[in-house]
Coordinates of C-alpha atoms in Angstrom, one line a residue:
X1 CA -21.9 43.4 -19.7
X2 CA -18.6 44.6 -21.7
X3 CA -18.4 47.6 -19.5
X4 CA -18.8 45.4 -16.5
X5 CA -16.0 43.3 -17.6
X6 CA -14.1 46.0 -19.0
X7 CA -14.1 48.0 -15.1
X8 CA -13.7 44.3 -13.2
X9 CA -10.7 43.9 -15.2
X10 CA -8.9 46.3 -17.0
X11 CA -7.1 47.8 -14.0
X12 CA -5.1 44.4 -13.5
X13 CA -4.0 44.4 -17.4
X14 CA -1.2 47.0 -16.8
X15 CA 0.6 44.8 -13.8
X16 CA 0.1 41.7 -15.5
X17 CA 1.6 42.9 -18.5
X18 CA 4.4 43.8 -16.5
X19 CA 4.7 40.0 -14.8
X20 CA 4.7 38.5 -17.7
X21 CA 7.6 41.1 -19.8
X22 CA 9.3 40.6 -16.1
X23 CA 8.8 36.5 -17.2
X24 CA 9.8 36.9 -20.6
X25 CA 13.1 38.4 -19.7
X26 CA 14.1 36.4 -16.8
X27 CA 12.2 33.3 -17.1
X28 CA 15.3 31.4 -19.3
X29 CA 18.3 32.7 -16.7
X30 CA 16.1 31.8 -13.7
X31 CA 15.5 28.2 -15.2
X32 CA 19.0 27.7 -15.8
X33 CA 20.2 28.5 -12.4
X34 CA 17.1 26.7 -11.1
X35 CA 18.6 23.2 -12.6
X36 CA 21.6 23.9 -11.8
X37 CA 20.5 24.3 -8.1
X38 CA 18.3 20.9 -8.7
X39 CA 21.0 18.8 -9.7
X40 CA 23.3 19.0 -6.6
X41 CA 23.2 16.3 -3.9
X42 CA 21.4 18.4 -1.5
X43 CA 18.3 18.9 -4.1
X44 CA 18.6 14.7 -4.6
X45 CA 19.1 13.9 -0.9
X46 CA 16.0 16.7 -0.1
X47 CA 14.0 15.4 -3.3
X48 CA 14.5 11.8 -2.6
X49 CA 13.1 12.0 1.6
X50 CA 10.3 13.9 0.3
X51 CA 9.4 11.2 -1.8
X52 CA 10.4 8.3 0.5
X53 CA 7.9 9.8 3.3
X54 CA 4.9 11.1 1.2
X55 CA 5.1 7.3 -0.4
X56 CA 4.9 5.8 3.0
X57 CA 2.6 8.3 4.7
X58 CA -0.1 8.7 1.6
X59 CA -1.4 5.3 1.5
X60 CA -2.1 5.5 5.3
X61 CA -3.7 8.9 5.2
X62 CA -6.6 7.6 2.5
X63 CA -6.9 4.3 4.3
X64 CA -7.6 6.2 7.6
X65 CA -9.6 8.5 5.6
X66 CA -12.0 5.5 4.0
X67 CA -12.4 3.5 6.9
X68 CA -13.3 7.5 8.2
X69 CA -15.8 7.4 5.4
X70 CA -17.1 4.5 5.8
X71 CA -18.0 4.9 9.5
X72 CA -19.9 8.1 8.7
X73 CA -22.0 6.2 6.2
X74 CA -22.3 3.0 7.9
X75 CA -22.0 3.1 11.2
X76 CA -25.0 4.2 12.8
X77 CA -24.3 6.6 16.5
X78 CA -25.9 4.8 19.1
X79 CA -23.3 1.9 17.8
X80 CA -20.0 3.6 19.2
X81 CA -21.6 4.6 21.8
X82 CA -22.9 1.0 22.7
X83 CA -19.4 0.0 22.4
X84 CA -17.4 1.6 24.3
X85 CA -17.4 0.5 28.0
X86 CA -18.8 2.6 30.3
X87 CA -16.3 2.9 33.2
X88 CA -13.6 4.7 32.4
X89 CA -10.5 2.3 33.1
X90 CA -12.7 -0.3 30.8
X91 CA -12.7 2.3 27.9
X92 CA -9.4 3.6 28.1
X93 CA -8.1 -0.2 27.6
X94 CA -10.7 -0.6 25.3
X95 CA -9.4 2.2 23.1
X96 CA -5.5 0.4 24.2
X97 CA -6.8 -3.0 22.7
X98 CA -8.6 -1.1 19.7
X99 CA -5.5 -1.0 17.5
X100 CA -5.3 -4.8 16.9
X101 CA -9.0 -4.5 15.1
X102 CA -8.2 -1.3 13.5
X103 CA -4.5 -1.5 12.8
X104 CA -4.0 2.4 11.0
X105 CA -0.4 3.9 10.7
X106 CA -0.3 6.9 13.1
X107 CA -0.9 9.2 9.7
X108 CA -4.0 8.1 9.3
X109 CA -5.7 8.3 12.8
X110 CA -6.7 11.6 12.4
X111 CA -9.3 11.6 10.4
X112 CA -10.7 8.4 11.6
X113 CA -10.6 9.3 15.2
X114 CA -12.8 12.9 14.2
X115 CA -15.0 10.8 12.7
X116 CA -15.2 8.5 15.6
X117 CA -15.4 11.2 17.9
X118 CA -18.3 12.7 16.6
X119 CA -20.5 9.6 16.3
X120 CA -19.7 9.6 20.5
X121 CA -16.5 8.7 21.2
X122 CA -15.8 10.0 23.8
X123 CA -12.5 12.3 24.2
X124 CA -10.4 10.6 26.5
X125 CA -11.1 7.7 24.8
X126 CA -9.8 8.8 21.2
X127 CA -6.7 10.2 22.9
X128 CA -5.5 6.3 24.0
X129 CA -6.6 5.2 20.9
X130 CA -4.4 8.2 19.0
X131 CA -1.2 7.4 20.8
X132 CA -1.6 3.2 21.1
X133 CA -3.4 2.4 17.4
X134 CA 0.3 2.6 15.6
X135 CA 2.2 0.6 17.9
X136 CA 0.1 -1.7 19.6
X137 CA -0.8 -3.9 16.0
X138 CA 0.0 -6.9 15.0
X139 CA 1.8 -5.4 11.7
X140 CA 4.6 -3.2 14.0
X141 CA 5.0 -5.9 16.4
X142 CA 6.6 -8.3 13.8
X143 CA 8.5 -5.3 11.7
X144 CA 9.8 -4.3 15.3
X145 CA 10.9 -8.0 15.9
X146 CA 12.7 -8.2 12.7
X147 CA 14.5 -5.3 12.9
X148 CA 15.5 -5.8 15.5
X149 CA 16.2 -10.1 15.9
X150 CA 19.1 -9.7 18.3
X151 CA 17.1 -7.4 20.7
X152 CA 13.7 -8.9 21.4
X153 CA 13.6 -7.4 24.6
X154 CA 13.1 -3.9 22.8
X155 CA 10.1 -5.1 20.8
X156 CA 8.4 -6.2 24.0
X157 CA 9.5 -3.2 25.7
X158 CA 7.9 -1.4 23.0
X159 CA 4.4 -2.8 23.0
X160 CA 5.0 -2.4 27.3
X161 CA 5.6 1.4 27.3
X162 CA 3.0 2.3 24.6
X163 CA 0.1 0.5 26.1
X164 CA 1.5 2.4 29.8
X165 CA 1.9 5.7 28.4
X166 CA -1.5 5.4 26.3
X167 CA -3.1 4.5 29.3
X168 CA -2.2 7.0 31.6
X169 CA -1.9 9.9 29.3
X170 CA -5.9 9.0 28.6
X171 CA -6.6 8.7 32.5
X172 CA -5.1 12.2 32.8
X173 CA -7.0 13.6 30.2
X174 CA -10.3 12.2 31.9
X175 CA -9.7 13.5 34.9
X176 CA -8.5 17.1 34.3
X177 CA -10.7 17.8 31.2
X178 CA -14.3 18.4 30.8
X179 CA -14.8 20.7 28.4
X180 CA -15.0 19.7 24.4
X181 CA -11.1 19.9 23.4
X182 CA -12.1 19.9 19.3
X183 CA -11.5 22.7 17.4
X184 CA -14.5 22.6 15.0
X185 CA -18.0 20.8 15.7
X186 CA -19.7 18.6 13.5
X187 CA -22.0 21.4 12.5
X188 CA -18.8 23.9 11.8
X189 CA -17.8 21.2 9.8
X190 CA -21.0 21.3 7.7
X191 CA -22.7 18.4 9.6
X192 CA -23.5 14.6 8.4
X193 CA -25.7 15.0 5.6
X194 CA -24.1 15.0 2.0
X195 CA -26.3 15.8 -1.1
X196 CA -24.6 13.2 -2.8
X197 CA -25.4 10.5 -1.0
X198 CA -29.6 10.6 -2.4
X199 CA -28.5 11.2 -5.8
X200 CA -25.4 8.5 -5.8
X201 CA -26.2 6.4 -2.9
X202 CA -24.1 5.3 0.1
X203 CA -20.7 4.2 -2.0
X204 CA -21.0 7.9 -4.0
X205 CA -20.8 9.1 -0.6
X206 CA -18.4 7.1 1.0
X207 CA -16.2 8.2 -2.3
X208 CA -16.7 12.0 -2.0
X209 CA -15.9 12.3 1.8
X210 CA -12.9 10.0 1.5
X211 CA -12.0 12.5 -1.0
X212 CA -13.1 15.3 1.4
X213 CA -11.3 13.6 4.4
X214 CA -8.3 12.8 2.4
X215 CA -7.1 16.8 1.1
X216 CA -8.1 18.3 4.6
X217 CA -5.8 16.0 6.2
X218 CA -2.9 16.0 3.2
X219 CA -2.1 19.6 3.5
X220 CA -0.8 19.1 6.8
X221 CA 1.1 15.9 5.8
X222 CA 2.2 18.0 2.7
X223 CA 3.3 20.8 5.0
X224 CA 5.3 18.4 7.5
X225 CA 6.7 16.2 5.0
X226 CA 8.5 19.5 3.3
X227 CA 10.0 20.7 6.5
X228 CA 10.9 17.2 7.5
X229 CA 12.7 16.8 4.3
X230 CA 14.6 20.0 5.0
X231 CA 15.7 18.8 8.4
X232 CA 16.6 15.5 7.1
X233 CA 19.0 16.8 4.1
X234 CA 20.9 19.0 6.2
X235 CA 21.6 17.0 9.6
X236 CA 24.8 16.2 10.4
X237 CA 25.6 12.9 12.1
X238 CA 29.1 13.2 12.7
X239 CA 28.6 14.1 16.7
X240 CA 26.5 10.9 17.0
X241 CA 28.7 8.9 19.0
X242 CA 29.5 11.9 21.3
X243 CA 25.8 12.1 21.7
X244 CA 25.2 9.0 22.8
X245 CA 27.4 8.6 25.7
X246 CA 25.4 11.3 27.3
X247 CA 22.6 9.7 29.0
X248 CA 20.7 12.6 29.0
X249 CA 21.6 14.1 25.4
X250 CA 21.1 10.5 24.2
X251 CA 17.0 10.2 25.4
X252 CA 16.8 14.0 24.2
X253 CA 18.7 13.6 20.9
X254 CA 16.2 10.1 19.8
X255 CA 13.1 11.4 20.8
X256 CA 14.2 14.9 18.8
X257 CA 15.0 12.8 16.1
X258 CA 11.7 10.4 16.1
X259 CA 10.0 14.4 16.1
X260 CA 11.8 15.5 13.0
X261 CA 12.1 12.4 11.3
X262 CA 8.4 11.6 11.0
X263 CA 9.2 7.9 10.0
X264 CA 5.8 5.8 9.9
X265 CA 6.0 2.7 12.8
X266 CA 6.1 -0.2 10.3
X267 CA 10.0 1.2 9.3
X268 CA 10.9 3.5 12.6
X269 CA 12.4 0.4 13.9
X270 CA 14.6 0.0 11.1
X271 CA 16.2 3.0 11.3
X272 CA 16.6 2.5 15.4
X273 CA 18.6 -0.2 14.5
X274 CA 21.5 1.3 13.0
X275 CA 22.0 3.2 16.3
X276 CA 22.3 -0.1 18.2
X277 CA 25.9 0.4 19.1
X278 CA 25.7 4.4 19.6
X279 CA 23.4 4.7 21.8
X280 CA 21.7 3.2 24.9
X281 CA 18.9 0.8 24.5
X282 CA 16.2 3.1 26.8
X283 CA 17.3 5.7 24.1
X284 CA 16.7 3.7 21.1
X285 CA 13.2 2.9 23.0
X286 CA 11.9 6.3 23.5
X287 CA 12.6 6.7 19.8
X288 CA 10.4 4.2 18.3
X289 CA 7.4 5.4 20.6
X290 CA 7.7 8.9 20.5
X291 CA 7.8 8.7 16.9
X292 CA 4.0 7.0 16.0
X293 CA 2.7 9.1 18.9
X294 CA 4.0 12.6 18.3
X295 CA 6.3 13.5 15.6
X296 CA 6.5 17.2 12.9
X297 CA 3.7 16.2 10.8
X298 CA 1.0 14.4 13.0
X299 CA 1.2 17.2 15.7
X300 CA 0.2 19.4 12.6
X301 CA -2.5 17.1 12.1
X302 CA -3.3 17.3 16.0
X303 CA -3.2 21.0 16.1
X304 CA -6.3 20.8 13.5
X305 CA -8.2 18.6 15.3
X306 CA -8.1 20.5 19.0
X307 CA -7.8 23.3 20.1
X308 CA -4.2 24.9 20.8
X309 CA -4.2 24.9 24.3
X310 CA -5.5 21.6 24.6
X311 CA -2.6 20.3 22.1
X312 CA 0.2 21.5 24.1
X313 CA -0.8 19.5 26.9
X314 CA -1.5 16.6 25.2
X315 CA 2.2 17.1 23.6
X316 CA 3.7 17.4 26.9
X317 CA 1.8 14.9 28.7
X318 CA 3.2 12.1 25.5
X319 CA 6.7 13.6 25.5
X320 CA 6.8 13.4 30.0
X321 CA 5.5 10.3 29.7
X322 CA 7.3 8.7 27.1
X323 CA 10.7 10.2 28.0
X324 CA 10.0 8.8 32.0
X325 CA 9.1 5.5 31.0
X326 CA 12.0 4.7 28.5
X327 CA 14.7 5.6 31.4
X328 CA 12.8 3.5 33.9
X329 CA 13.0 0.6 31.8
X330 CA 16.5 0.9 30.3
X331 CA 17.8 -0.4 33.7
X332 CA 15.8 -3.7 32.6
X333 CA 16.9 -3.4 28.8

C-alpha cells in the first residue's frame, strides 16, 4: 500500500513544491496589485452587474428547476400528453396561452420545458411555449405598463408581437422539422428513476433533482452572466443619440443590446424606458421581446438543450421574426 502511494504520488511532489515556493514568493505582490485592480470603478461597475443579474436570474433558474422537479415526480406521462391539443394550431396556442398558468422568467424555462418535453411534449410545442412563457404573464404585463405609463400602446404591442412571433416561429418548426432536435435523451441523461426516491420518498426526490436541475442549468447562467458583465462595464453610450436616428442602426442596436444585456422581462421594460426619447418606439419594442426570448445567457442554455444546428435556426427564425414584426408595427406605435 505505501509503495502504491509512494509511485501514484511522489512524481507530483517535485512540481508542487515548486507552485507553492512560486506562491510563497509572489503570492503578497500579486494580492496587492490584485486590490488595487479591484478597487477601480471598472471592478465596481463589473462587480456590481454581476451581482444585480445573478440576483435576478437565480431565483428564476430554481423555481423553473422545482416546478421541473416536481413534474418528474408528480406528474404522471400520459397527463401531458392528454393535454395538449391534438391539432397543431390548437397546441401551438395552447403552449401561447400556457404562460399565464405557469408564469416562469425566461431563465428558468429550460429546465422545465426538458422536463416537459420528455414526459411528451411535443417539440414544436415547447418552442412557443420557450419564446411566449416570459412575456405573455400576468406579472410582465403590469411591470411593462408601469414602466412605461405614458406609452400603453407599447405594452399592448408587446403581448401582440410575442404571442405572433411565438406562434409562427412554432408553426415553422412543425412543419420543417421531424427529427428529435434534443441534444441528450432521457436515457443519456440517466433516465427517470432516482434511488433516492425509495429510500426518501417523493419530496427527497423532488429535492435532489431540483438540486440536480438547478447546477446543470447554473453553469450556463454563471458563464453568461460573467461575459454579460464584461459587455455591460465597458459600453459606451455616448453615440446613443446618433444611433437612434438611424432607423435601421436603431432596430439593430436594441435588439443587440436586449442580447448582451440579458435583463430578466419583469425589469427589461425599465431599462427601455430610459430610451424613450432616443430612439423610435418599434425599436424600443423589438428590445423588450428579443430580450426574454433570446438573449447571451439563455441561448447558452438553448445550445444545451438542442442540438447546434437545430439552435441556429431557432435563433434566426426569433431574431427574423422579431426584428420584422417590430418595424411593421412601429408605423401603428
Amino acid at each position: 500500500m505505501i509503495s502504491l502511494v509512494r509511485n501514484k504520488f511522489f512524481p507530483l511532489l517535485l512540481p508542487a513544491t515548486l507552485l507553492l515556493v512560486l506562491v510563497v514568493i509572489h503570492g503578497v505582490p500579486l494580492a496587492s496589485g490584485a486590490a488595487r485592480l479591484l478597487n477601480n470603478d471598472y471592478a465596481v461597475m463589473f462587480k456590481t452587474a454581476l451581482i444585480g443579474i445573478l440576483l435576478e436570474a437565480l431565483p428564476f433558474v430554481l423555481a423553473g428547476a422545482l416546478l421541473s422537479s416536481l413534474l418528474r415526480v408528480f406528474v404522471p406521462d400520459a397527463w401531458i400528453s392528454r393535454w395538449i391539443p391534438r391539432q397543431p394550431l390548437l397546441a401551438i396556442l395552447f403552449a401561447c396561452l400556457l404562460g399565464i398558468l405557469l408564469p416562469v422568467c425566461e431563465c428558468g424555462m429550460i429546465p422545465l420545458v426538458r422536463r416537459l418535453i420528455h414526459k411528451g411534449m411535443p417539440v414544436y410545442v415547447a418552442i412557443v411555449f420557450i419564446l411566449s412563457g416570459p412575456i405573455l404573464n400576468p406579472v410582465v404585463f403590469g411591470a411593462t405598463l408601469t414602466a412605461l405609463r405614458g406609452h400603453p400602446e407599447l405594452a399592448y404591442a408587446r403581448m401582440g408581437l410575442a404571442f405572433t412571433v411565438a406562434f409562427i416561429t412554432g408553426l415553422i418548426i412543425y412543419v420543417t422539422v421531424r427529427k428529435s432536435p434534443l441534444r441528450l435523451t432521457m436515457q443519456q441523461q440517466g433516465g427517470e428513476g432516482h434511488p433516492l426516491s425509495a429510500r426518501g420518498g417523493k419530496l427527497a426526490a423532488v429535492l435532489v433533482h431540483t438540486s440536480d436541475e438547478f447546477f446543470e442549468m447554473g453553469k450556463y447562467l454563471l458563464i453568461g452572466c460573467l461575459l454579460t458583465s464584461g459587455i455591460q462595464t465597458f459600453m459606451t453610450h455616448s453615440s446613443l443619440t446618433a444611433i437612434g436616428a438611424k432607423p435601421l442602426g436603431s432596430y439593430l442596436f436594441m435588439m443587440g443590446l436586449a442580447f448582451v444585456l440579458s435583463l430578466c422581462s419583469t425589469s427589461d421594460a425599465f431599462v427601455a424606458s430610459t430610451f424613450l426619447h432616443q430612439f423610435p418606439a418599434g425599436s424600443l419594442l423589438s428590445f423588450m421581446v428579443l430580450g426574454p426570448m433570446l438573449d447571451f445567457k439563455n441561448s447558452l442554455m438553448l445550445l444545451s438543450l438542442f442540438k447546434t444546428k437545430f439552435a441556429l435556426y431557432l435563433f434566426f427564425l426569433i431574431f427574423s421574426g422579431v426584428f420584422i414584426g417590430s418595424v411593421l408595427l412601429s408605423a401603428w406605435l
